[in-house]
Amino acid sequence: MNKILSSIRSVSGVWGTLAIDKKRSLTYQLLPSTYDSDVVKSIAIPILNLGQAQDKGLIVDFFFDNGKARLYSRPEAMVLIMGRFDMDFDMLASVCKEAVPAICRRFSRANLADNGPTSTDKSGASFEFLLKAINILGSNAQQKIGSYLVTKHLRNAKDKLVEKYQFLSSITVDNNGVAFLIKGYPPHKGDDLLQGFAHWANLFISNCAHSTDKLSPSDILELTIEIRDRLELTGFYQLYADVGI
C-alpha cells in the first residue's frame, strides 16, 4: 500500500494521501508527521460517512485558502489527495488512473480474506494471524541478534504489557523464541487485540534496540516483509507507530 500511496504523493504539489476501506472502516495514509491519529480520524470519519451514503464512482475537487484536494469515491474505497495550489490535477488523474483501482483491489482482497472462521477484532485482524506476525517478527530478528535476545525481549515486553492487555497472559514464549497460545485458553476477540499485538511488537523491538545496534524500531517493515501487505491493511503499522510516540 505504501508503494501505491507514494506513487500518488510523487505528483507535483501533492503533500498527503488518505485511503479509506469503506467496508472495514480502516485508514491508510501517507501524511506529514504532524497528522496524529486524532487528526486523521477527524478527516476520515466525515469522508467515510459520505462514501457509505453512495456507491457510485465520483470525483470531487476542493479548493481552500491554503491549497486544494481531490476526492475519489469508489464502492470499495474513498481516496483523498491533498496538495498545494500548484498540485497538477492532470498529472494526478494520470497517476490515479492506475493507483485508485489498485487500492480498491487491495481492499477487496483483504475483505475476502477476512471472511474466514477466525476470531477477529473490529479491524479484521485475527488472533491467529497476529500471533503469526509476532513469530515472523521474532524469527527475522533472530537472524540479526540471535535467539537468546529475541526470547528474552519477547518475554520481557509481554510481561510488561500483561496488566494493560490481559489477553497476553494466555500466550507463552518458549526457549526458541516462539510464541504460542497456552493450551486451554481461547483466542482473544476483544477490541484491544490489534493494539495489544502492535504494542508488544513495538516494545520488543525497542528493547532489542537498547541491547544492540543491529535493530531499531524503524526495522518493523523489513522484519515483517512476508506479510507486510496484509499487516498494512489491518492498520497494524499505524498503531505500532502510535504506541511508540
mmCIF file of C-alpha atoms in Angstrom, residues 118-138 154 167-168 171 179 188 190-201 224 227 230-232 234-237 239:
data_model
loop_
_atom_site.group_PDB
_atom_site.id
_atom_site.type_symbol
_atom_site.label_atom_id
_atom_site.label_comp_id
_atom_site.label_asym_id
_atom_site.label_seq_id
_atom_site.Cartn_x
_atom_site.Cartn_y
_atom_site.Cartn_z
ATOM 1 C CA THR A 118 -11.184 -16.836 12.701
ATOM 2 C CA SER A 119 -11.594 -14.727 15.812
ATOM 3 C CA THR A 120 -11.126 -11.072 14.902
ATOM 4 C CA ASP A 121 -11.297 -7.645 16.460
ATOM 5 C CA LYS A 122 -13.059 -4.766 14.680
ATOM 6 C CA SER A 123 -10.002 -4.183 12.485
ATOM 7 C CA GLY A 124 -10.487 -7.561 10.809
ATOM 8 C CA ALA A 125 -7.173 -8.925 12.141
ATOM 9 C CA SER A 126 -7.404 -12.376 13.743
ATOM 10 C CA PHE A 127 -5.612 -13.548 16.871
ATOM 11 C CA GLU A 128 -4.050 -16.370 14.873
ATOM 12 C CA PHE A 129 -2.718 -14.035 12.212
ATOM 13 C CA LEU A 130 -1.299 -11.537 14.699
ATOM 14 C CA LEU A 131 0.401 -14.307 16.663
ATOM 15 C CA LYS A 132 1.891 -15.489 13.378
ATOM 16 C CA ALA A 133 3.094 -11.923 12.772
ATOM 17 C CA ILE A 134 4.881 -11.861 16.136
ATOM 18 C CA ASN A 135 6.609 -15.136 15.301
ATOM 19 C CA ILE A 136 7.676 -13.907 11.866
ATOM 20 C CA LEU A 137 8.999 -10.758 13.523
ATOM 21 C CA GLY A 138 10.888 -12.821 16.099
ATOM 22 C CA LEU A 154 9.727 -11.051 23.676
ATOM 23 C CA PHE A 167 -5.065 -11.492 26.905
ATOM 24 C CA LEU A 168 -1.257 -11.582 26.615
ATOM 25 C CA ILE A 171 0.474 -16.519 25.393
ATOM 26 C CA ALA A 179 5.147 -17.519 20.903
ATOM 27 C CA HIS A 188 -8.836 -13.396 22.365
ATOM 28 C CA GLY A 190 -11.541 -8.088 22.233
ATOM 29 C CA ASP A 191 -11.246 -4.619 20.734
ATOM 30 C CA ASP A 192 -7.732 -4.288 22.154
ATOM 31 C CA LEU A 193 -6.404 -7.258 20.145
ATOM 32 C CA LEU A 194 -4.662 -5.360 17.350
ATOM 33 C CA GLN A 195 -3.305 -2.615 19.602
ATOM 34 C CA GLY A 196 -2.038 -5.184 22.093
ATOM 35 C CA PHE A 197 -0.033 -7.054 19.480
ATOM 36 C CA ALA A 198 1.230 -3.813 17.901
ATOM 37 C CA HIS A 199 2.325 -2.534 21.322
ATOM 38 C CA TRP A 200 4.042 -5.849 22.083
ATOM 39 C CA ALA A 201 5.912 -5.696 18.769
ATOM 40 C CA THR A 224 7.594 -8.448 8.665
ATOM 41 C CA ILE A 227 3.104 -10.393 5.497
ATOM 42 C CA ARG A 230 -1.874 -7.777 4.973
ATOM 43 C CA LEU A 231 -0.496 -6.178 8.148
ATOM 44 C CA GLU A 232 -0.710 -2.831 6.430
ATOM 45 C CA THR A 234 -5.199 -4.080 9.324
ATOM 46 C CA GLY A 235 -3.715 -0.776 10.484
ATOM 47 C CA PHE A 236 -1.010 -2.601 12.462
ATOM 48 C CA TYR A 237 1.835 -0.334 11.366
ATOM 49 C CA LEU A 239 -0.758 1.518 15.758
#
